[in-house]
């Protein structure tokens, strides 16, 4: 059986994600693998959506979103004993960024939750589904139940 060397845990900080975090930690211990974490701040279509839903005043939420995400990521990093240079905070599409960071850092296992913010209506959440379809390494989707 192959032994994983670098595991990437994708976190969305959704309420039930602690089971996903724990599974990634257990696997890292079992395989003596390096554990990294990634959170992607989703692009927000605040202006010029093309369907009239833009916010009519000029507020930049991005700085605040990033600052909050950084704090959450650092907190989780501390909890899972993950060094700062193994904590990835990216912006853009979660699926694309998770796959890019995994490839650039020779990750051999990505751990995601089966569902998060985007998709109890689906068999798999959209991020989990996208990562499973496009990653070149193994992907573990930890089965989560709806609360
Ligand atoms: P979803 O596609 O929203 O149902 O989420 C499924 C899983 O994808 C989550 O449990 C996370 O593991 C991962 N995920 C979703 N959104 C993000 C994000 N913004 N950053 C990192 N991982 C994410």
PDB file of C-alpha atoms and ligand atoms in Angstrom:
ATOM      1  CA  UNK A   1       0.000   0.000   0.000  1.00  0.00           C
ATOM      2  CA  UNK A   2       1.364   3.392  -0.924  1.00  0.00           C
ATOM      3  CA  UNK A   3       2.348   5.727   1.858  1.00  0.00           C
ATOM      4  CA  UNK A   4       1.295   9.355   1.652  1.00  0.00           C
ATOM      5  CA  UNK A   5       4.007  11.958   2.147  1.00  0.00           C
ATOM      6  CA  UNK A   6       2.134  15.228   1.871  1.00  0.00           C
ATOM      7  CA  UNK A   7      -1.543  15.644   2.750  1.00  0.00           C
ATOM      8  CA  UNK A   8      -3.483  18.808   1.965  1.00  0.00           C
ATOM      9  CA  UNK A   9      -6.590  19.518   4.035  1.00  0.00           C
ATOM     10  CA  UNK A  10      -9.071  21.876   2.356  1.00  0.00           C
ATOM     11  CA  UNK A  11     -11.048  23.780   4.973  1.00  0.00           C
ATOM     12  CA  UNK A  12     -14.124  25.930   4.500  1.00  0.00           C
ATOM     13  CA  UNK A  13     -14.716  26.616   8.241  1.00  0.00           C
ATOM     14  CA  UNK A  14     -18.278  25.385   7.835  1.00  0.00           C
ATOM     15  CA  UNK A  15     -19.938  24.230  11.073  1.00  0.00           C
ATOM     16  CA  UNK A  16     -19.466  20.462  10.686  1.00  0.00           C
ATOM     17  CA  UNK A  17     -15.936  20.478   9.253  1.00  0.00           C
ATOM     18  CA  UNK A  18     -14.137  19.276  12.407  1.00  0.00           C
ATOM     19  CA  UNK A  19     -14.644  15.616  11.383  1.00  0.00           C
ATOM     20  CA  UNK A  20     -12.780  16.375   8.144  1.00  0.00           C
ATOM     21  CA  UNK A  21      -9.944  18.074  10.030  1.00  0.00           C
ATOM     22  CA  UNK A  22      -9.647  15.159  12.431  1.00  0.00           C
ATOM     23  CA  UNK A  23      -9.525  12.605   9.604  1.00  0.00           C
ATOM     24  CA  UNK A  24      -6.711  14.520   7.880  1.00  0.00           C
ATOM     25  CA  UNK A  25      -4.770  14.735  11.147  1.00  0.00           C
ATOM     26  CA  UNK A  26      -5.210  11.004  11.825  1.00  0.00           C
ATOM     27  CA  UNK A  27      -4.015  10.136   8.318  1.00  0.00           C
ATOM     28  CA  UNK A  28      -0.972  12.403   8.631  1.00  0.00           C
ATOM     29  CA  UNK A  29      -0.063  10.655  11.878  1.00  0.00           C
ATOM     30  CA  UNK A  30      -0.657   7.198  10.425  1.00  0.00           C
ATOM     31  CA  UNK A  31       1.517   7.841   7.374  1.00  0.00           C
ATOM     32  CA  UNK A  32       3.987  10.166   9.137  1.00  0.00           C
ATOM     33  CA  UNK A  33       3.116  12.635   6.379  1.00  0.00           C
ATOM     34  CA  UNK A  34       3.485  16.385   6.212  1.00  0.00           C
ATOM     35  CA  UNK A  35       0.081  18.051   6.744  1.00  0.00           C
ATOM     36  CA  UNK A  36      -0.801  21.356   5.088  1.00  0.00           C
ATOM     37  CA  UNK A  37      -4.048  23.304   5.137  1.00  0.00           C
ATOM     38  CA  UNK A  38      -5.668  25.506   2.540  1.00  0.00           C
ATOM     39  CA  UNK A  39      -8.573  27.911   2.657  1.00  0.00           C
ATOM     40  CA  UNK A  40      -9.697  29.805  -0.411  1.00  0.00           C
ATOM     41  CA  UNK A  41     -11.487  33.110  -0.110  1.00  0.00           C
ATOM     42  CA  UNK A  42     -14.106  32.828  -2.817  1.00  0.00           C
ATOM     43  CA  UNK A  43     -14.371  35.598  -5.391  1.00  0.00           C
ATOM     44  CA  UNK A  44     -17.414  37.711  -4.606  1.00  0.00           C
ATOM     45  CA  UNK A  45     -19.342  39.241  -7.506  1.00  0.00           C
ATOM     46  CA  UNK A  46     -20.048  42.487  -5.679  1.00  0.00           C
ATOM     47  CA  UNK A  47     -20.144  44.699  -8.738  1.00  0.00           C
ATOM     48  CA  UNK A  48     -20.997  44.393 -12.384  1.00  0.00           C
ATOM     49  CA  UNK A  49     -22.722  41.025 -12.097  1.00  0.00           C
ATOM     50  CA  UNK A  50     -24.588  41.579 -15.339  1.00  0.00           C
ATOM     51  CA  UNK A  51     -27.902  40.737 -13.678  1.00  0.00           C
ATOM     52  CA  UNK A  52     -28.457  43.860 -11.631  1.00  0.00           C
ATOM     53  CA  UNK A  53     -27.489  42.462  -8.235  1.00  0.00           C
ATOM     54  CA  UNK A  54     -24.494  44.652  -7.610  1.00  0.00           C
ATOM     55  CA  UNK A  55     -24.095  46.545  -4.368  1.00  0.00           C
ATOM     56  CA  UNK A  56     -24.664  50.204  -5.234  1.00  0.00           C
ATOM     57  CA  UNK A  57     -21.898  51.621  -3.078  1.00  0.00           C
ATOM     58  CA  UNK A  58     -18.208  51.124  -3.013  1.00  0.00           C
ATOM     59  CA  UNK A  59     -17.188  48.890  -0.111  1.00  0.00           C
ATOM     60  CA  UNK A  60     -14.158  46.680  -0.179  1.00  0.00           C
ATOM     61  CA  UNK A  61     -15.001  43.610   1.874  1.00  0.00           C
ATOM     62  CA  UNK A  62     -11.952  41.771   0.645  1.00  0.00           C
ATOM     63  CA  UNK A  63      -9.503  43.084   3.248  1.00  0.00           C
ATOM     64  CA  UNK A  64     -11.838  42.139   6.079  1.00  0.00           C
ATOM     65  CA  UNK A  65     -12.594  38.725   4.617  1.00  0.00           C
ATOM     66  CA  UNK A  66      -8.904  37.957   4.240  1.00  0.00           C
ATOM     67  CA  UNK A  67      -8.075  39.178   7.751  1.00  0.00           C
ATOM     68  CA  UNK A  68     -10.805  36.973   9.257  1.00  0.00           C
ATOM     69  CA  UNK A  69      -9.812  33.989   7.160  1.00  0.00           C
ATOM     70  CA  UNK A  70      -6.175  34.438   8.223  1.00  0.00           C
ATOM     71  CA  UNK A  71      -7.167  34.371  11.893  1.00  0.00           C
ATOM     72  CA  UNK A  72      -9.283  31.240  11.454  1.00  0.00           C
ATOM     73  CA  UNK A  73      -6.541  29.510   9.504  1.00  0.00           C
ATOM     74  CA  UNK A  74      -3.912  30.390  12.104  1.00  0.00           C
ATOM     75  CA  UNK A  75      -6.214  29.083  14.855  1.00  0.00           C
ATOM     76  CA  UNK A  76      -6.707  25.785  13.034  1.00  0.00           C
ATOM     77  CA  UNK A  77      -2.987  25.618  12.264  1.00  0.00           C
ATOM     78  CA  UNK A  78      -2.246  25.896  15.965  1.00  0.00           C
ATOM     79  CA  UNK A  79      -4.860  23.265  16.819  1.00  0.00           C
ATOM     80  CA  UNK A  80      -3.439  20.804  14.280  1.00  0.00           C
ATOM     81  CA  UNK A  81       0.206  21.835  14.866  1.00  0.00           C
ATOM     82  CA  UNK A  82       0.768  23.009  11.321  1.00  0.00           C
ATOM     83  CA  UNK A  83       3.597  25.432  10.655  1.00  0.00           C
ATOM     84  CA  UNK A  84       2.811  28.818   9.095  1.00  0.00           C
ATOM     85  CA  UNK A  85       4.559  28.011   5.833  1.00  0.00           C
ATOM     86  CA  UNK A  86       2.191  25.044   5.428  1.00  0.00           C
ATOM     87  CA  UNK A  87      -0.917  27.194   5.788  1.00  0.00           C
ATOM     88  CA  UNK A  88      -2.227  28.396   2.437  1.00  0.00           C
ATOM     89  CA  UNK A  89      -4.641  31.276   2.148  1.00  0.00           C
ATOM     90  CA  UNK A  90      -5.604  31.858  -1.463  1.00  0.00           C
ATOM     91  CA  UNK A  91      -8.207  33.846  -3.372  1.00  0.00           C
ATOM     92  CA  UNK A  92     -10.304  32.716  -6.295  1.00  0.00           C
ATOM     93  CA  UNK A  93     -12.121  29.528  -7.139  1.00  0.00           C
ATOM     94  CA  UNK A  94     -11.755  26.947  -4.316  1.00  0.00           C
ATOM     95  CA  UNK A  95     -11.507  23.997  -6.722  1.00  0.00           C
ATOM     96  CA  UNK A  96      -8.877  25.647  -8.941  1.00  0.00           C
ATOM     97  CA  UNK A  97      -6.750  26.926  -6.069  1.00  0.00           C
ATOM     98  CA  UNK A  98      -6.844  23.641  -4.117  1.00  0.00           C
ATOM     99  CA  UNK A  99      -5.666  21.762  -7.205  1.00  0.00           C
ATOM    100  CA  UNK A 100      -2.983  24.351  -8.070  1.00  0.00           C
ATOM    101  CA  UNK A 101      -1.501  24.398  -4.554  1.00  0.00           C
ATOM    102  CA  UNK A 102      -1.608  20.587  -4.419  1.00  0.00           C
ATOM    103  CA  UNK A 103       0.281  20.255  -7.707  1.00  0.00           C
ATOM    104  CA  UNK A 104       2.839  22.950  -6.914  1.00  0.00           C
ATOM    105  CA  UNK A 105       3.642  21.357  -3.555  1.00  0.00           C
ATOM    106  CA  UNK A 106       3.734  17.704  -4.552  1.00  0.00           C
ATOM    107  CA  UNK A 107       0.698  16.825  -2.471  1.00  0.00           C
ATOM    108  CA  UNK A 108      -0.260  13.164  -2.833  1.00  0.00           C
ATOM    109  CA  UNK A 109      -3.560  13.228  -0.924  1.00  0.00           C
ATOM    110  CA  UNK A 110      -6.172  15.982  -0.746  1.00  0.00           C
ATOM    111  CA  UNK A 111      -8.773  15.712   2.040  1.00  0.00           C
ATOM    112  CA  UNK A 112     -12.111  17.500   1.586  1.00  0.00           C
ATOM    113  CA  UNK A 113     -15.546  17.229   3.159  1.00  0.00           C
ATOM    114  CA  UNK A 114     -18.242  15.610   1.049  1.00  0.00           C
ATOM    115  CA  UNK A 115     -20.387  18.702   1.565  1.00  0.00           C
ATOM    116  CA  UNK A 116     -19.872  22.208   2.809  1.00  0.00           C
ATOM    117  CA  UNK A 117     -21.481  25.532   2.130  1.00  0.00           C
ATOM    118  CA  UNK A 118     -22.334  24.779  -1.470  1.00  0.00           C
ATOM    119  CA  UNK A 119     -24.354  21.719  -1.809  1.00  0.00           C
ATOM    120  CA  UNK A 120     -26.555  19.456   0.235  1.00  0.00           C
ATOM    121  CA  UNK A 121     -28.829  19.118  -2.793  1.00  0.00           C
ATOM    122  CA  UNK A 122     -26.084  17.221  -4.581  1.00  0.00           C
ATOM    123  CA  UNK A 123     -24.581  13.793  -4.044  1.00  0.00           C
ATOM    124  CA  UNK A 124     -21.263  15.563  -3.507  1.00  0.00           C
ATOM    125  CA  UNK A 125     -20.639  19.255  -2.835  1.00  0.00           C
ATOM    126  CA  UNK A 126     -19.448  21.227  -5.830  1.00  0.00           C
ATOM    127  CA  UNK A 127     -15.906  21.744  -4.518  1.00  0.00           C
ATOM    128  CA  UNK A 128     -15.474  18.098  -3.553  1.00  0.00           C
ATOM    129  CA  UNK A 129     -16.824  17.056  -6.936  1.00  0.00           C
ATOM    130  CA  UNK A 130     -14.551  19.449  -8.845  1.00  0.00           C
ATOM    131  CA  UNK A 131     -11.447  18.420  -6.895  1.00  0.00           C
ATOM    132  CA  UNK A 132     -12.165  14.699  -7.336  1.00  0.00           C
ATOM    133  CA  UNK A 133     -12.618  15.142 -11.077  1.00  0.00           C
ATOM    134  CA  UNK A 134      -9.566  17.296 -11.739  1.00  0.00           C
ATOM    135  CA  UNK A 135      -6.864  16.510  -9.172  1.00  0.00           C
ATOM    136  CA  UNK A 136      -3.973  14.362 -10.337  1.00  0.00           C
ATOM    137  CA  UNK A 137      -3.447  12.857  -6.869  1.00  0.00           C
ATOM    138  CA  UNK A 138      -5.735  10.841  -4.573  1.00  0.00           C
ATOM    139  CA  UNK A 139      -8.662  12.683  -3.012  1.00  0.00           C
ATOM    140  CA  UNK A 140     -10.510  11.641   0.132  1.00  0.00           C
ATOM    141  CA  UNK A 141     -14.033  13.055   0.512  1.00  0.00           C
ATOM    142  CA  UNK A 142     -14.964  12.609   4.162  1.00  0.00           C
ATOM    143  CA  UNK A 143     -18.680  11.811   4.328  1.00  0.00           C
ATOM    144  CA  UNK A 144     -20.559  14.468   6.275  1.00  0.00           C
ATOM    145  CA  UNK A 145     -24.203  14.293   7.302  1.00  0.00           C
ATOM    146  CA  UNK A 146     -26.484  17.281   7.148  1.00  0.00           C
ATOM    147  CA  UNK A 147     -27.204  18.728  10.628  1.00  0.00           C
TER     148      UNK A 147
HETATM  149  P1  LIG B   1     -18.824  22.313  -0.857  1.00  0.00           P
HETATM  150  O1  LIG B   1     -18.408  22.112  -2.250  1.00  0.00           O
HETATM  151  O2  LIG B   1     -19.021  23.762  -0.514  1.00  0.00           O
HETATM  152  O3  LIG B   1     -20.055  21.522  -0.540  1.00  0.00           O
HETATM  153  O4  LIG B   1     -17.644  21.882   0.114  1.00  0.00           O
HETATM  154  C1  LIG B   1     -17.116  20.574   0.150  1.00  0.00           C
HETATM  155  C2  LIG B   1     -15.732  20.614   0.758  1.00  0.00           C
HETATM  156  O5  LIG B   1     -14.848  21.334  -0.108  1.00  0.00           O
HETATM  157  C3  LIG B   1     -15.582  21.285   2.118  1.00  0.00           C
HETATM  158  O6  LIG B   1     -15.885  20.403   3.180  1.00  0.00           O
HETATM  159  C4  LIG B   1     -14.102  21.666   2.117  1.00  0.00           C
HETATM  160  O7  LIG B   1     -13.298  20.541   2.411  1.00  0.00           O
HETATM  161  C5  LIG B   1     -13.874  22.046   0.643  1.00  0.00           C
HETATM  162  N1  LIG B   1     -14.070  23.491   0.434  1.00  0.00           N
HETATM  163  C6  LIG B   1     -15.215  24.129   0.084  1.00  0.00           C
HETATM  164  N2  LIG B   1     -15.025  25.452  -0.013  1.00  0.00           N
HETATM  165  C7  LIG B   1     -13.720  25.665   0.301  1.00  0.00           C
HETATM  166  C8  LIG B   1     -12.899  26.836   0.395  1.00  0.00           C
HETATM  167  N3  LIG B   1     -13.385  28.054   0.150  1.00  0.00           N
HETATM  168  N4  LIG B   1     -11.600  26.686   0.730  1.00  0.00           N
HETATM  169  C9  LIG B   1     -11.083  25.441   0.972  1.00  0.00           C
HETATM  170  N5  LIG B   1     -11.817  24.321   0.904  1.00  0.00           N
HETATM  171  C10 LIG B   1     -13.110  24.416   0.569  1.00  0.00           C
END
